[in-house]
XYZ file of N, CA and C in Angstrom:
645
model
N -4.574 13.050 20.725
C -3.128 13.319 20.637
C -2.365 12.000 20.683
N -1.530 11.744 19.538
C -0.626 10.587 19.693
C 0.068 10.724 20.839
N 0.213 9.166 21.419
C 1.238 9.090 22.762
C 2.717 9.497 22.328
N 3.827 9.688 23.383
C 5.309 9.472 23.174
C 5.372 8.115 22.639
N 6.210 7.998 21.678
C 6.695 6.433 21.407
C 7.250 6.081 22.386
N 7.894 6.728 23.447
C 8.810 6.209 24.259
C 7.895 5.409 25.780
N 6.502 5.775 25.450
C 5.659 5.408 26.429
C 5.513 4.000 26.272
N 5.202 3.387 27.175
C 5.398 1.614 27.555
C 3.832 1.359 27.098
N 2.667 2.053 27.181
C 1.840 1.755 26.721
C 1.190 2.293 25.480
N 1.150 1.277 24.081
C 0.744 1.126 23.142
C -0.857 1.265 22.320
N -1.387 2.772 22.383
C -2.904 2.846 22.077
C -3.147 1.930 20.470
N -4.151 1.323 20.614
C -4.579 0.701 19.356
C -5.803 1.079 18.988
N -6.322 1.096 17.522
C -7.524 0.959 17.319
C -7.748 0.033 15.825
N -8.945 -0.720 15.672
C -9.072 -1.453 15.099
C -9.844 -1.413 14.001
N -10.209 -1.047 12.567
C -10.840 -0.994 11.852
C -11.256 -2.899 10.955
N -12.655 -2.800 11.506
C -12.405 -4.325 10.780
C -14.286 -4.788 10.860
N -14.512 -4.966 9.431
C -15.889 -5.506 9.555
C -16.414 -7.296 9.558
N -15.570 -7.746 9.895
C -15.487 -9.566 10.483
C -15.715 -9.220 11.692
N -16.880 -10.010 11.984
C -17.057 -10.039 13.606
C -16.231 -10.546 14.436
N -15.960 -11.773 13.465
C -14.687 -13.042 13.932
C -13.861 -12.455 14.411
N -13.176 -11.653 13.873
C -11.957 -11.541 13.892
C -11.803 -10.100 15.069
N -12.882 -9.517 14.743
C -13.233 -7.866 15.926
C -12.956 -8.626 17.183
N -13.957 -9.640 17.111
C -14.046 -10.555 18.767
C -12.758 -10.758 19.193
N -12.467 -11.528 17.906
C -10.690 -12.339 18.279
C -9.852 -10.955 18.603
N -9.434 -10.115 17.852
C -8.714 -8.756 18.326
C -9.371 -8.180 19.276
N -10.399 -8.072 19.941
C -10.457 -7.280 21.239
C -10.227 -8.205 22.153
N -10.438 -9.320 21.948
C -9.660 -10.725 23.434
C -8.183 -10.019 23.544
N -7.413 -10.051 22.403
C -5.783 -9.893 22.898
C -5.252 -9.048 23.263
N -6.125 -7.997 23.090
C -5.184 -6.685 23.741
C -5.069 -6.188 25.286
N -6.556 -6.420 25.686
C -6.765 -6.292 27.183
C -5.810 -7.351 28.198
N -5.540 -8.636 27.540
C -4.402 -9.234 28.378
C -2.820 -8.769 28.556
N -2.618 -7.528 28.147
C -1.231 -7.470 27.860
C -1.233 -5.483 28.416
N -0.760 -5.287 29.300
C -0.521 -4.313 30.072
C -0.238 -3.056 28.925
N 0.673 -3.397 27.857
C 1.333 -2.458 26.882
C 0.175 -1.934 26.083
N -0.850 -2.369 25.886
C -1.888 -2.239 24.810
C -3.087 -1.661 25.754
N -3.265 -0.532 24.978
C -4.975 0.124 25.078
C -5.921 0.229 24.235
N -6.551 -0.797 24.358
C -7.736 -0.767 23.141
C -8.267 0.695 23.032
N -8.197 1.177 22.384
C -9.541 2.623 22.135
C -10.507 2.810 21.459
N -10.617 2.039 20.548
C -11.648 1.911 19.586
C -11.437 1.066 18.489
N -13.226 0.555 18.129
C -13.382 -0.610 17.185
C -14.356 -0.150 16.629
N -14.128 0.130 15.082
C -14.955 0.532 14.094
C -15.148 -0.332 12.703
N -16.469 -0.510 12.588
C -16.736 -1.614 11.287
C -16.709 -1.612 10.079
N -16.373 0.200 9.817
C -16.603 0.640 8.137
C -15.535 1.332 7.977
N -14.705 1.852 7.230
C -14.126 3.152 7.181
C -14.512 4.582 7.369
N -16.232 4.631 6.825
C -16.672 5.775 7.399
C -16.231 6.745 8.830
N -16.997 5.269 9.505
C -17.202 5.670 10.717
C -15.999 6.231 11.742
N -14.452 5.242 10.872
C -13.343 5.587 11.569
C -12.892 6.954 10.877
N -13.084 7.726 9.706
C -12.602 8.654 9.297
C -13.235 9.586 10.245
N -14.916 9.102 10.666
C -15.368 10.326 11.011
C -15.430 10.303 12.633
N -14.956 9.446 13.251
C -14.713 9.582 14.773
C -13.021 9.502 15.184
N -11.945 8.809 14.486
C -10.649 8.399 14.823
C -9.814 9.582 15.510
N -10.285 11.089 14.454
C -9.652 12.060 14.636
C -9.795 12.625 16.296
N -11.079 12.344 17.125
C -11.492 12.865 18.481
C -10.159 11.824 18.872
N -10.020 10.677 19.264
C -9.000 10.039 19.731
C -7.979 8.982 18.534
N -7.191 9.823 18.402
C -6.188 8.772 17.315
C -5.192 8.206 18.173
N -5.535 6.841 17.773
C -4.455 5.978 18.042
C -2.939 6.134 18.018
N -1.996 5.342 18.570
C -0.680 5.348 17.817
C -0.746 4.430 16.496
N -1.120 3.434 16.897
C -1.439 2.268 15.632
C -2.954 1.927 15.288
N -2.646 1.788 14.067
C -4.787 1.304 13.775
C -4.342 0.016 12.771
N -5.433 -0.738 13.129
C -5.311 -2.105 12.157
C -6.424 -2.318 11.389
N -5.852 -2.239 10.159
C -6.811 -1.750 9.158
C -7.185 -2.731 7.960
N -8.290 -3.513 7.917
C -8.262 -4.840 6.364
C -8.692 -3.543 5.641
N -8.347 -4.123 4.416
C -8.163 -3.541 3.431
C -9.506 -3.729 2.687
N -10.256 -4.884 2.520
C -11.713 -5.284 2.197
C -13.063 -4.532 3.429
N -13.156 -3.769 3.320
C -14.180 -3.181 3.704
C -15.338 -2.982 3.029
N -16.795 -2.789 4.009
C -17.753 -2.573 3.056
C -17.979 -1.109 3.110
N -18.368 -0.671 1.645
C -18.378 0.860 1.384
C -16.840 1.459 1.219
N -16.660 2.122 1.862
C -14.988 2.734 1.349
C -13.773 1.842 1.674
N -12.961 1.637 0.780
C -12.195 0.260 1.428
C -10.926 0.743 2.010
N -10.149 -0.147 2.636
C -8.949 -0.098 3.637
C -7.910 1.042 3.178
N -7.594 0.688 2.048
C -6.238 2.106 1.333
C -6.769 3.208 1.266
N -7.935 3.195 0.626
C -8.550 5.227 0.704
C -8.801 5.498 2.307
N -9.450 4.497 3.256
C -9.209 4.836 4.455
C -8.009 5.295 4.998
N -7.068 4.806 4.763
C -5.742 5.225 5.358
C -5.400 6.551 4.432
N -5.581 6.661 3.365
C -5.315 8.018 2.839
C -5.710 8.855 3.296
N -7.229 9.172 3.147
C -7.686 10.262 4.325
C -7.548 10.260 5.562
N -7.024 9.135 6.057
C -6.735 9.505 7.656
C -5.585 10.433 7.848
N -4.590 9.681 6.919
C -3.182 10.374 7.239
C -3.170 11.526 6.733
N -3.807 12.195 6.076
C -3.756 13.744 5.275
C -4.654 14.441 6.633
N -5.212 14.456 7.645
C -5.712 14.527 8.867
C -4.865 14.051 10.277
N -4.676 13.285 10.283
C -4.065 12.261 11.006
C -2.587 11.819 10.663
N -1.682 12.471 10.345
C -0.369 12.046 9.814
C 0.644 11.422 10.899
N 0.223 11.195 11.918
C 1.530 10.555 13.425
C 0.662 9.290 13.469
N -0.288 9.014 12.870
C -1.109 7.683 13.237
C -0.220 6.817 11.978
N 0.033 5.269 12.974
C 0.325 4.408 11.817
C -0.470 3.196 11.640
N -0.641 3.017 10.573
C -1.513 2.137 10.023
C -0.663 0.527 9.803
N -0.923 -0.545 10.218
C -0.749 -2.000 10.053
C -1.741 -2.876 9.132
N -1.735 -3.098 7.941
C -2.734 -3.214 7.261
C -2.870 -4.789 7.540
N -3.694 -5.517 8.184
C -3.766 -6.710 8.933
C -5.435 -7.799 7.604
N -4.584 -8.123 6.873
C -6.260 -8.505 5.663
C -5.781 -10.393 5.828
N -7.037 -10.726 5.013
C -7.072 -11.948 5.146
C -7.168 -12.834 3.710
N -6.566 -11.869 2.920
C -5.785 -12.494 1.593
C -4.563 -12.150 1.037
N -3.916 -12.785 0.424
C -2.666 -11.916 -0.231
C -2.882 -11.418 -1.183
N -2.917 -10.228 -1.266
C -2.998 -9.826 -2.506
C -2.477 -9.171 -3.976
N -2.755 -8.863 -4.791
C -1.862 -8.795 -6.033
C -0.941 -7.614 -5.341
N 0.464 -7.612 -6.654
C 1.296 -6.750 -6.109
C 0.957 -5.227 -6.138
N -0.458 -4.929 -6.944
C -0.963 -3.366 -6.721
C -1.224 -3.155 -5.739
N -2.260 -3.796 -5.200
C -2.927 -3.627 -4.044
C -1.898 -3.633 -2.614
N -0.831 -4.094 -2.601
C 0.073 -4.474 -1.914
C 0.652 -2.756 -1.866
N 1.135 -2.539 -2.927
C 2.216 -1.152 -2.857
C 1.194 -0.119 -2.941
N 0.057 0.184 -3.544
C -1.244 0.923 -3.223
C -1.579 1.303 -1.674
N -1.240 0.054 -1.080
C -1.386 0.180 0.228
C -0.787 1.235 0.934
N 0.962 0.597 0.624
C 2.159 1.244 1.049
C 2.297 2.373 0.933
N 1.941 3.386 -0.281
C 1.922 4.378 -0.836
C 0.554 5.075 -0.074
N -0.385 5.053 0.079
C -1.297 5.117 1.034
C -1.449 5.884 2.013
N -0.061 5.564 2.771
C 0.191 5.504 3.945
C 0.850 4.260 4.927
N 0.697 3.216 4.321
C 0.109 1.999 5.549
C 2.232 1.207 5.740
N 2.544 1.339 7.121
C 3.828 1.597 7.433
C 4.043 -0.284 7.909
N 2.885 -0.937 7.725
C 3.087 -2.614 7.969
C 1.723 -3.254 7.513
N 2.421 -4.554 6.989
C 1.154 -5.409 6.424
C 1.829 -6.512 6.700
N 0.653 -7.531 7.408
C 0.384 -8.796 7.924
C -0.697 -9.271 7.417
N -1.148 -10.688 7.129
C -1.918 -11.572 7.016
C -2.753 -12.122 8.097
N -3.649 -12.027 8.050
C -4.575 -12.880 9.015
C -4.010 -13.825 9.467
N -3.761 -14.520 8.627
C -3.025 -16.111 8.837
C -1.810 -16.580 9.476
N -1.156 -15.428 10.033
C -0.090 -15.565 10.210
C 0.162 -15.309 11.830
N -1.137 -15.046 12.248
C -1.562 -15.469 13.493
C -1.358 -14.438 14.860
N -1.585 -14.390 15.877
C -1.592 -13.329 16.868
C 0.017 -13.259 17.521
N 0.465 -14.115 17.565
C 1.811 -13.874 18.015
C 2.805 -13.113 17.472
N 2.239 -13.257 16.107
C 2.999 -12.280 14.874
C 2.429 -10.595 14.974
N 1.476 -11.177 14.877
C 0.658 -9.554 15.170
C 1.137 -8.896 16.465
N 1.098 -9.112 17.867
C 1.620 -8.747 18.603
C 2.900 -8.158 18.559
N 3.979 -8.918 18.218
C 5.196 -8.450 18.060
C 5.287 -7.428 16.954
N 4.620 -7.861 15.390
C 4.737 -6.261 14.756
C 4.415 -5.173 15.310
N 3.140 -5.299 16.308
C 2.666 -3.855 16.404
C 3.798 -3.249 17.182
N 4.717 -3.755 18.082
C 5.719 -2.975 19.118
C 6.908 -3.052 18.051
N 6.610 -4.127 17.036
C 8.530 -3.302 15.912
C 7.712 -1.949 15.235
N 6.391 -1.780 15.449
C 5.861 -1.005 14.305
C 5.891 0.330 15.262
N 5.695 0.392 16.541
C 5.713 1.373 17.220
C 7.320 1.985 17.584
N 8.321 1.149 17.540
C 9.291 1.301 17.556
C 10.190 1.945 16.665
N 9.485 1.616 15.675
C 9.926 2.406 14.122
C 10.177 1.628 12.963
N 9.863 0.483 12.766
C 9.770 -0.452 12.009
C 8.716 -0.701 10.961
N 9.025 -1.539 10.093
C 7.858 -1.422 9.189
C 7.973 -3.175 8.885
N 7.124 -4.180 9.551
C 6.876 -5.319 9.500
C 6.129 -5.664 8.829
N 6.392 -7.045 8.185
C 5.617 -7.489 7.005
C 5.533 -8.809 7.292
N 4.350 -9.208 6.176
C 4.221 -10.563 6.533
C 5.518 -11.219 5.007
N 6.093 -12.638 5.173
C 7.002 -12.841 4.531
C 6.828 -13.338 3.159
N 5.304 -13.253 2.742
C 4.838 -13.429 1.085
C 4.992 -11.978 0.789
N 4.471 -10.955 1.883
C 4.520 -9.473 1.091
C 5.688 -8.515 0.951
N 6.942 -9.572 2.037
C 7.959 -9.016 1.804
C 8.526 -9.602 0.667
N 8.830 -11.192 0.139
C 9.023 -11.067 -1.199
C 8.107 -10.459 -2.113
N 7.351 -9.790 -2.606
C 6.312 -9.319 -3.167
C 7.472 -8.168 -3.740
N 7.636 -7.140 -2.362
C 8.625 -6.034 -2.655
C 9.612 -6.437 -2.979
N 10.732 -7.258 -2.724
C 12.086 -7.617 -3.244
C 11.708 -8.197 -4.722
N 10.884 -8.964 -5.008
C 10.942 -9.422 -6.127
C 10.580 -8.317 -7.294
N 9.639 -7.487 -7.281
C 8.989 -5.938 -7.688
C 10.511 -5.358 -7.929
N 11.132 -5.082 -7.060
C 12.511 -4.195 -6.618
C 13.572 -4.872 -7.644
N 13.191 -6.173 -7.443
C 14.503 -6.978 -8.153
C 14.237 -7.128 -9.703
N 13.186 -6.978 -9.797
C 12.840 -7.715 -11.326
C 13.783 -6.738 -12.228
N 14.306 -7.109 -13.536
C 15.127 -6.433 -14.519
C 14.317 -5.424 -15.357
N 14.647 -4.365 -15.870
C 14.172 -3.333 -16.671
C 14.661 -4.282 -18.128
N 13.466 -3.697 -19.206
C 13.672 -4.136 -20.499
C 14.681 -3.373 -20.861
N 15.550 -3.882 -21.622
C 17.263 -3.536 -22.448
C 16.205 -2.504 -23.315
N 16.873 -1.172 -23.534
C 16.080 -0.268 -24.449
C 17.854 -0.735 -25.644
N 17.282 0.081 -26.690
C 18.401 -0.052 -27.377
C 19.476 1.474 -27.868
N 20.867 1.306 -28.464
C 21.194 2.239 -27.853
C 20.959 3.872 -28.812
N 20.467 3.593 -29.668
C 19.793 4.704 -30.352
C 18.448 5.035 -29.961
N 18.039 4.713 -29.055
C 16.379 5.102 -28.674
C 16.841 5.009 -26.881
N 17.456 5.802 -26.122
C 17.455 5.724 -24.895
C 16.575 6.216 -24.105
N 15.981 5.826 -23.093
C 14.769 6.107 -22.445
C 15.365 6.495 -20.932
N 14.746 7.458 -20.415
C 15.102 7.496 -18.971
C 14.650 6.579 -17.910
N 14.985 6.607 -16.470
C 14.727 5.741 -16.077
C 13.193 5.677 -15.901
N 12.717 6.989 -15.532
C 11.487 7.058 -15.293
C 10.276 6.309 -17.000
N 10.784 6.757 -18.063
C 9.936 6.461 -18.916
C 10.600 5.028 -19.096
N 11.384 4.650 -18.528
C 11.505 2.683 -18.535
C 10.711 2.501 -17.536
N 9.960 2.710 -16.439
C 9.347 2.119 -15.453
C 7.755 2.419 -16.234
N 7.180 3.484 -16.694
C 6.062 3.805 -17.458
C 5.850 2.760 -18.532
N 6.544 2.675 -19.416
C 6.743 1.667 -20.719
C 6.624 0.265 -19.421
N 7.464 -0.132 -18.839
C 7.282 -1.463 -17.561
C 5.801 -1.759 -17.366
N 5.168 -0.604 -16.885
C 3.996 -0.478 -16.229
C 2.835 -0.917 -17.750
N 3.122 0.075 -19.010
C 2.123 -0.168 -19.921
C 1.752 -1.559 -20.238
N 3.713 -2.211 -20.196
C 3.214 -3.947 -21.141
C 2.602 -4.357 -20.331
N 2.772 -4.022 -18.683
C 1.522 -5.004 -18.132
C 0.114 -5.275 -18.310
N -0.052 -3.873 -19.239
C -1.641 -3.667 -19.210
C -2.396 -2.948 -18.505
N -1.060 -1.999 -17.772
C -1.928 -0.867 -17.092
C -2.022 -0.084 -17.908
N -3.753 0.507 -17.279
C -3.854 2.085 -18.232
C -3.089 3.395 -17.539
N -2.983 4.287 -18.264
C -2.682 5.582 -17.608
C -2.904 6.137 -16.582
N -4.109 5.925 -15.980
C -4.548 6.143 -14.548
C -3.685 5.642 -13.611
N -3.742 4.380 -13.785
C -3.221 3.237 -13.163
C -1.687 3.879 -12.960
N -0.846 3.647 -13.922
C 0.235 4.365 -14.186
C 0.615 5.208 -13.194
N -0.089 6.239 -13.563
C 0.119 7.627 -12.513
C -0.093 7.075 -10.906
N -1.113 6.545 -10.648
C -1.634 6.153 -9.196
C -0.091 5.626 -8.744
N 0.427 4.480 -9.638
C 1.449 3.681 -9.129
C 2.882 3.724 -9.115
N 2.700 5.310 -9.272
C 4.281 5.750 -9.714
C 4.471 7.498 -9.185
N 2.643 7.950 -8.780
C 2.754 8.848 -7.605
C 2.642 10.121 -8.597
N 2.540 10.073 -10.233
C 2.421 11.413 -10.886
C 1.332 11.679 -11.300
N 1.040 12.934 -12.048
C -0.123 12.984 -12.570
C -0.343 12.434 -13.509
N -1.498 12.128 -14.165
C -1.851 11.590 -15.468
C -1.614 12.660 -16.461
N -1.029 14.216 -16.772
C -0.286 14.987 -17.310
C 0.775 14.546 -17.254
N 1.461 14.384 -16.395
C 2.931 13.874 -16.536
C 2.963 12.357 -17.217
N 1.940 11.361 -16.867
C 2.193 9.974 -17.704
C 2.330 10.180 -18.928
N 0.772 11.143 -19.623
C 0.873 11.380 -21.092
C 2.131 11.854 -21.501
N 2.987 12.525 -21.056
C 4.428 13.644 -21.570
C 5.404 12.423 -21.974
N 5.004 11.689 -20.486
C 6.370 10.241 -20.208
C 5.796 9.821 -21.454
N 4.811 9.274 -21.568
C 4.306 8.447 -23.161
C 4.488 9.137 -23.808
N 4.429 10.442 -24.211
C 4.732 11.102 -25.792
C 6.152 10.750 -25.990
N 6.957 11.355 -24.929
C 8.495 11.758 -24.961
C 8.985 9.719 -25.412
N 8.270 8.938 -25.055
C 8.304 7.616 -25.312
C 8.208 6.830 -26.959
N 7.077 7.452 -27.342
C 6.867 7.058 -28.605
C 7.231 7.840 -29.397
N 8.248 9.152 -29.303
C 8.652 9.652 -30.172
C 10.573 9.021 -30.517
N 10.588 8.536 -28.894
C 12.377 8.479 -29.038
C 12.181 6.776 -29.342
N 11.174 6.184 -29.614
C 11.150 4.856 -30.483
C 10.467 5.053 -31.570
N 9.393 5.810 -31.977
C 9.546 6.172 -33.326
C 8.231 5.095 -33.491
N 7.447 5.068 -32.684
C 6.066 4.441 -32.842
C 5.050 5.424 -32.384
N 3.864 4.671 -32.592
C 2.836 5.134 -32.940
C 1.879 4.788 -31.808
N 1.704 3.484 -31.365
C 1.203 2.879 -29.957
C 1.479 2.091 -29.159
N 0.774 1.734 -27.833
C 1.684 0.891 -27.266
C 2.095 -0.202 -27.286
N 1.536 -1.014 -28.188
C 2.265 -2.160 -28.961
C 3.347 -2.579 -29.288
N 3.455 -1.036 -30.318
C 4.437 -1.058 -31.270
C 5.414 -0.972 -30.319
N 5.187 0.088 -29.342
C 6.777 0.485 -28.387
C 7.121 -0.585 -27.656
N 6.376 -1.403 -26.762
C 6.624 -2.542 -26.086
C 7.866 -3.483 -27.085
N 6.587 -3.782 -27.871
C 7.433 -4.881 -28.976
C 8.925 -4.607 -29.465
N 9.338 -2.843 -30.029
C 10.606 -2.180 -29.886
C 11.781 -2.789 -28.954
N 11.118 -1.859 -27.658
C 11.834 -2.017 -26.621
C 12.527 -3.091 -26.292
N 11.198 -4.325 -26.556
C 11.572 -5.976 -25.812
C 12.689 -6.652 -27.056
N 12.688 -5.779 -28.644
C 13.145 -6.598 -29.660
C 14.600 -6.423 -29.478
């Protein structure tokens, strides 16, 4: 059973297959009255299939795991486990999929290894508090994502907003899967967004429509 947030002490658990770093995270928590270690698990397996007997308030989760990795972990936890929050704590930055993959996930904060225990400490109590802390490459990551401009459609071929973010997504070179994963629909609904797309530009593939759009 998740604690009250309003409780002074903070249950943690740790998903992480670096020994280094298991060692280094179980040193810091036992010094600090607010924090209860509860468990340290090395795979995702093992945390899908024990977390649920005692769930944490917070779990710290890399995302590089061996066998099932960090984001599908947090997916199935939270479709089980939905009051547990996840701090996705990895030791690279990574591209902006993997970043919002995360987010979408489930995972309510992401930090860098690198950015050291003092940081970590303090997210986990903005994160228990109700916050969603980031490390400050992955917060520009999102503002810049957020900020970037939509391609000018033109004004006889108007596109909605949704099939401007699909068409966004294609020139990158995502496929349809991809698409859907990163925008939360089905791959029925991408194909419709793409038909309803190449009919109100009057092409044939995604080439042609990109090239349209951007001309």
């Amino acid at each position: 059973m998740i604690s009250d947030p309003n409780n002074s002490v903070i249950s943690i658990g740790i998903i992480e297959d670096d020994p280094l770093y298991r060692q280094a995270l179980e040193s810091i928590f036992p010094l600090s009255p607010e924090f209860k270690l509860i468990g340290i698990w090395r795979n995702a397996e093992s945390a899908i299939r024990e977390i649920p007997r005692t769930p944490p308030d917070i779990a710290l989760i890399d995302i590089h795991l061996p066998g099932m990795n960090g984001i599908d972990c947090i997916r199935q936890l939270k479709k089980t486990n939905p009051a547990i929050q996840f701090l996705v704590f990895t030791g690279y930055e990574e591209e902006d999929e993997t970043v919002f993959e995360a987010l979408k996930a489930g995972a309510t904060g992401y930090l860098l290894k690198s950015d050291g225990p003092e940081l970590l400490i303090k997210s986990i109590k903005e994160l228990h508090a109700g916050g969603s802390p980031m490390s400050r490459s992955i917060a520009r990551k999102i503002i810049n994502f957020f900020g970037r401009p939509t391609m000018q459609n033109g004004k006889d071929h108007p596109l909605t907003r949704r099939e401007e973010e699909v068409l966004t997504l294609l020139a990158e070179g995502k496929m349809y899967k991809e698409v859907a994963v990163w925008l939360g629909i089905t791959m029925e609904t991408t194909k419709k967004h793409v038909k309803h797309i190449y009919n109100k530009l009057e092409v044939q593939n995604r080439m042609e429509a990109v090239n349209k759009w951007r001309s």
